[in-house]
Short mmCIF file of C-alpha atoms in Angstrom, two decimals:
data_model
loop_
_atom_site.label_atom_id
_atom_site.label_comp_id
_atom_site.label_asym_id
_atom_site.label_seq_id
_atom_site.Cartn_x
_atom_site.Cartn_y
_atom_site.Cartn_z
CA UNK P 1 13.64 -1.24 10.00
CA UNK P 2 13.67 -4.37 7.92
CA UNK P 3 11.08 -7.09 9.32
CA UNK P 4 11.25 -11.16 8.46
CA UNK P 5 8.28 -10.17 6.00
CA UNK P 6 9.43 -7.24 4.38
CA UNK P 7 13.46 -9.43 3.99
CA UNK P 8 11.43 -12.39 1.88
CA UNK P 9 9.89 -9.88 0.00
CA UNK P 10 13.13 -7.50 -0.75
CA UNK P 11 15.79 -10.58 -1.09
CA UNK P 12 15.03 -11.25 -4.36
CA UNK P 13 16.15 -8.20 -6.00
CA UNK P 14 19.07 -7.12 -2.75
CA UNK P 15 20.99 -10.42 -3.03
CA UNK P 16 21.94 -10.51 -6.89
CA UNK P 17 23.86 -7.03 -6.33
CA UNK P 18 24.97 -7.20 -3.09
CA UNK P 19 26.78 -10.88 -4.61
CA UNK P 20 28.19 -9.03 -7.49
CA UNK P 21 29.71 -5.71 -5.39
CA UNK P 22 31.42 -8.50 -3.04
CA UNK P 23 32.94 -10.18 -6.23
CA UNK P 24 33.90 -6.81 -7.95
CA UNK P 25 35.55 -6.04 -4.37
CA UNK P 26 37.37 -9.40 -4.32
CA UNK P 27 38.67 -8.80 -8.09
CA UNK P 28 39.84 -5.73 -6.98
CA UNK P 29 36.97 -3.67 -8.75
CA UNK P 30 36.32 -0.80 -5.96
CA UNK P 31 34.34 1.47 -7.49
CA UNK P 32 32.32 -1.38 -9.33
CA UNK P 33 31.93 -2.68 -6.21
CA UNK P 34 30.99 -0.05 -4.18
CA UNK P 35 28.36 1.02 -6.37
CA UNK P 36 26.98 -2.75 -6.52
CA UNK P 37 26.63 -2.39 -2.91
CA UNK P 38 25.01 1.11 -2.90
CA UNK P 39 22.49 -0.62 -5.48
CA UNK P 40 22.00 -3.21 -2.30
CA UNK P 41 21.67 -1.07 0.11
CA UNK P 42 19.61 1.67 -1.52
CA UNK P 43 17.09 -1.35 -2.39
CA UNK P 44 17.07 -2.65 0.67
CA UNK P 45 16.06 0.67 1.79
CA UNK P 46 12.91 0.81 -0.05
CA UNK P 47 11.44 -2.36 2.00
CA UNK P 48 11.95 -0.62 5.37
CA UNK P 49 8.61 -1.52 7.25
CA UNK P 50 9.12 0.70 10.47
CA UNK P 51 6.70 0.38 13.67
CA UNK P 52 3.75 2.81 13.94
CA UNK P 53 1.73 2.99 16.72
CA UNK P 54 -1.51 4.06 16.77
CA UNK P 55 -4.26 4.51 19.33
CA UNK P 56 -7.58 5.29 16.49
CA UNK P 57 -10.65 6.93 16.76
CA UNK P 58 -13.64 4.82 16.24
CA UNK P 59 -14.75 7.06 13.47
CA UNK P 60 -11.47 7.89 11.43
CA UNK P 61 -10.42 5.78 8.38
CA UNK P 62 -6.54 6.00 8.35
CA UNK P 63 -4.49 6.26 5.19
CA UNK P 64 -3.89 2.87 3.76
CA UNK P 65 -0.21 3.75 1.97
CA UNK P 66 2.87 6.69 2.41
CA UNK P 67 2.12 8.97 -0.74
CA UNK P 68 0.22 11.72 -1.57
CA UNK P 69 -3.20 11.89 -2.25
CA UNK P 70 -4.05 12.16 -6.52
CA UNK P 71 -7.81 11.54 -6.39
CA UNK P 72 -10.90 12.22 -3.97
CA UNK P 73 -14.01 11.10 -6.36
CA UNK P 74 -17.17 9.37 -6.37
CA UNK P 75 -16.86 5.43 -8.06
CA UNK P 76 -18.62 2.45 -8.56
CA UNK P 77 -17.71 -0.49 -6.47
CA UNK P 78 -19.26 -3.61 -6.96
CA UNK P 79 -18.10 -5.07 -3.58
CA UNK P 80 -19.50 -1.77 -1.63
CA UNK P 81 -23.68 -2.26 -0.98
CA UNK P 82 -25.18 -0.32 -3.54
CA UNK P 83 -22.60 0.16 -5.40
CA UNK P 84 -21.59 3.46 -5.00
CA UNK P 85 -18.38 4.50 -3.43
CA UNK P 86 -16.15 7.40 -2.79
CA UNK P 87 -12.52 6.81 -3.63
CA UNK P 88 -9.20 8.37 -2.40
CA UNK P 89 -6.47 7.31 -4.05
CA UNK P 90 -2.41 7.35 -2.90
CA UNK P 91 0.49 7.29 -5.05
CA UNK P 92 3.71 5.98 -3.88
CA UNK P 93 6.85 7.13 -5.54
CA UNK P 94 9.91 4.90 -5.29
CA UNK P 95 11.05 6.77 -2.13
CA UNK P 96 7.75 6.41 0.17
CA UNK P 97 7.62 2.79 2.41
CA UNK P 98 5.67 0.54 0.44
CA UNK P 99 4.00 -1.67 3.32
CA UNK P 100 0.10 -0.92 3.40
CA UNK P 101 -1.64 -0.73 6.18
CA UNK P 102 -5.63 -1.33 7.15
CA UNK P 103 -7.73 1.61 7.42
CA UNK P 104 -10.04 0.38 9.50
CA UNK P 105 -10.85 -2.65 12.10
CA UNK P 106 -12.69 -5.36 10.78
CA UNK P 107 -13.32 -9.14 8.76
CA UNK P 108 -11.21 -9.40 5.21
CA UNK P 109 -14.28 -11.13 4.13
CA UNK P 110 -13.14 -10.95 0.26
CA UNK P 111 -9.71 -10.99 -2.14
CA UNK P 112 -9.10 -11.16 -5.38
CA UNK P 113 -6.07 -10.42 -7.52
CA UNK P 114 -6.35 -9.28 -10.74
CA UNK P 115 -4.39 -9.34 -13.60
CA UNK P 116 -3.96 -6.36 -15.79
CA UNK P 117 -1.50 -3.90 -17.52
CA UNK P 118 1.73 -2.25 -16.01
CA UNK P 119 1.08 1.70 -16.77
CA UNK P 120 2.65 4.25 -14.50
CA UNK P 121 0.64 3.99 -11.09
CA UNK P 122 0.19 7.75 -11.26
CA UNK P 123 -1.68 7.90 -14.11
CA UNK P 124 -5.71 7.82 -14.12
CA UNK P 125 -6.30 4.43 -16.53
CA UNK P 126 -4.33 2.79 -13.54
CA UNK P 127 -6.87 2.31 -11.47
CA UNK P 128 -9.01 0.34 -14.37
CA UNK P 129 -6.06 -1.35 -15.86
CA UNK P 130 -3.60 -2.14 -13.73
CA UNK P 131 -2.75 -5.82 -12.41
CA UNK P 132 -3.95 -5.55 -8.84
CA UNK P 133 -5.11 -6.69 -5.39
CA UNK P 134 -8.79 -6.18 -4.46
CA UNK P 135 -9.17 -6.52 -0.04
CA UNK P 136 -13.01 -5.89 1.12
CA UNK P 137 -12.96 -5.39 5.04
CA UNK P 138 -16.32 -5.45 6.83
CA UNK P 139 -15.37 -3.31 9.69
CA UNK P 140 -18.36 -1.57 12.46
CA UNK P 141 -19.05 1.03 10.36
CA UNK P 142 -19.51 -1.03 7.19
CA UNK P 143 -17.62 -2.03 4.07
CA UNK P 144 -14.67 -0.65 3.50
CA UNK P 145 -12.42 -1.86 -0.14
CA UNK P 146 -8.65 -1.62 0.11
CA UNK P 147 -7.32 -1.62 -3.75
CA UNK P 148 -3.58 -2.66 -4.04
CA UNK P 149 -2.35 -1.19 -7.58
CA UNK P 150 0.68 -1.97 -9.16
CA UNK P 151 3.66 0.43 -11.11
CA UNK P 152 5.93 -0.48 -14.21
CA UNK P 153 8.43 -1.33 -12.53
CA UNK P 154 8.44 -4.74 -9.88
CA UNK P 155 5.21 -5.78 -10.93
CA UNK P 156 4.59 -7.55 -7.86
CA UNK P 157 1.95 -7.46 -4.35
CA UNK P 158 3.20 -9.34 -1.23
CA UNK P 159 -0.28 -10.16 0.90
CA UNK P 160 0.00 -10.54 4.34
CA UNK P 161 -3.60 -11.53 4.67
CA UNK P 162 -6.27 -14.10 4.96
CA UNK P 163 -10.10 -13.94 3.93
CA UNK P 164 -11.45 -14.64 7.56
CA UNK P 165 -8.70 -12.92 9.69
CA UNK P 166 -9.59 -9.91 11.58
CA UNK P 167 -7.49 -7.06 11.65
CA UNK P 168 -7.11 -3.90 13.93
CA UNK P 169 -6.83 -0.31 12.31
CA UNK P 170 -3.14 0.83 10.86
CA UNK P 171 -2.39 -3.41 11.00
CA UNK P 172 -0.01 -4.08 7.88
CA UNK P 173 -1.82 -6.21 5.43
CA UNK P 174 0.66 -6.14 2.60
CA UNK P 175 3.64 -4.49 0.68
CA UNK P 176 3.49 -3.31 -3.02
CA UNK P 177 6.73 -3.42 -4.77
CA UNK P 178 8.22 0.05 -6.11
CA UNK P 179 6.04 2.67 -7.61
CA UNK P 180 2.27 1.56 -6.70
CA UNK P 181 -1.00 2.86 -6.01
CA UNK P 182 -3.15 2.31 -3.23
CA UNK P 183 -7.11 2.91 -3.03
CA UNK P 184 -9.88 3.15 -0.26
CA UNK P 185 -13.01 3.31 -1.41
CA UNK P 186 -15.89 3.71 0.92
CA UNK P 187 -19.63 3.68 0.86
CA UNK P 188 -20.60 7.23 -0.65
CA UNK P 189 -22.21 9.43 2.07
CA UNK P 190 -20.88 7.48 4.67
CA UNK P 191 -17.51 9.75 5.59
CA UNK P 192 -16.23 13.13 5.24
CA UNK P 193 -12.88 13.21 3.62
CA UNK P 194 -10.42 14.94 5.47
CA UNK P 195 -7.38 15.35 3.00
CA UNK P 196 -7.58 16.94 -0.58
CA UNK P 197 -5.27 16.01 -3.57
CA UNK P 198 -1.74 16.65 -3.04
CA UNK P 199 -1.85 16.42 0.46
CA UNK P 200 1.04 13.84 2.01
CA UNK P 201 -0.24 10.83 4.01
CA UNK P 202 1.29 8.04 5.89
CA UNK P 203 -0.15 4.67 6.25
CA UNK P 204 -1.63 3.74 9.61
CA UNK P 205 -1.11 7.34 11.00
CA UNK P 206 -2.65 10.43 8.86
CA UNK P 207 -6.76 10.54 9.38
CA UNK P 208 -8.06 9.94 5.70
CA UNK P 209 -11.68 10.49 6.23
CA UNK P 210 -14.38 10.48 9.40
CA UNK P 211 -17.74 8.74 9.47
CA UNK P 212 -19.87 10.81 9.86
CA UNK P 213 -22.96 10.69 12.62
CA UNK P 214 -22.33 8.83 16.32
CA UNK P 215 -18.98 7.28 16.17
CA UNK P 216 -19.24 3.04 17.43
CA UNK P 217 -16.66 2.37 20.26
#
């Protein structure tokens, strides 16, 4: 499923080859063609944004990106009270949808994008280096830090979001183009993680962690 978001983001890099495989067709160029259009299609692929519903427990922080989890560690997060944070980290390979999702309910009450190197998301110095998108979302529970990371390839974050605007749990809130990273950090102590590195997730679906103590409706 290709939504009026996800199209403005994808067009970009789907209209230049689908042009040139109509032109190579026209010429009488098949097979040039046909694989210009397979480029198309195959790209146009990769900015599917397909409906998830999801009815979420009060307690349960959902994955924030398709990937699989690289990293369950303890951090330090300025925007997180105190400071301290745990952080589970997602990599997305060229084949997982792209379009992030909230892990929680709550007020983006902070953004910042910052610029930074293009590494392969996968590796650890990503995280530190890497030109990225910071989200802070003040949610029942607490603070909560979304950290959009970009690949070497597309170089690029879409934001779908407002400082101010409140969002609902598994709500999309952006769309990292091609290989990416996406972090959650949250206030150390205050969940139980409930997936271990190398485990696959999906955003707005797979339980990531549970707060622990009396869940708030």
């Amino acid at each position: 499923m290709i939504t009026e978001r996800s199209w403005k983001a994808a067009r970009r890099y789907v209209l230049p080859p689908l042009a040139a495989g109509a032109a190579f067709l026209l010429a009488g160029w098949r097979r040039s063609g046909l694989l210009a259009l397979g480029t198309a299609g195959a790209t146009l692929a990769f900015f599917r944004d397909p409906e998830r519903p999801l009815e979420p427990e009060p307690d349960v922080v959902y994955a924030a990106a398709d990937g699989f989890v690289t990293e369950i560690e303890e951090a330090h997060e300025p925007w997180i009270p105190g400071g301290e944070a745990v952080r589970i980290s997602t990599f997305l390979s060229i084949h997982n949808v792209h379009v992030n999702r909230s892990p929680v309910r709550g007020s983006i009450v902070k953004m910042e994008e910052l610029p930074g190197r293009f590494v392969p998301a996968f590796l650890g110095g990503a995280k530190d280096e890497n030109h990225q998108n910071r989200i802070a979302i003040d949610g029942p529970r607490g603070r909560a830090v979304v950290v959009q990371i970009v690949g070497m390839v597309a170089r690029k974050i879409s934001s779908w979001i407002e400082v101010g605007e409140s969002v609902k749990t598994g709500q999309r809130i952006g769309l990292i183009h091609f290989g990416s990273r996406t972090d959650v950090l949250l206030p150390a102590g205050s969940a139980e993680p409930l997936v271990r590195p190398g485990d696959r997730v999906r955003a707005g679906q797979t339980p990531l962690a549970r707060y622990k103590g009396e869940a708030i409706p």
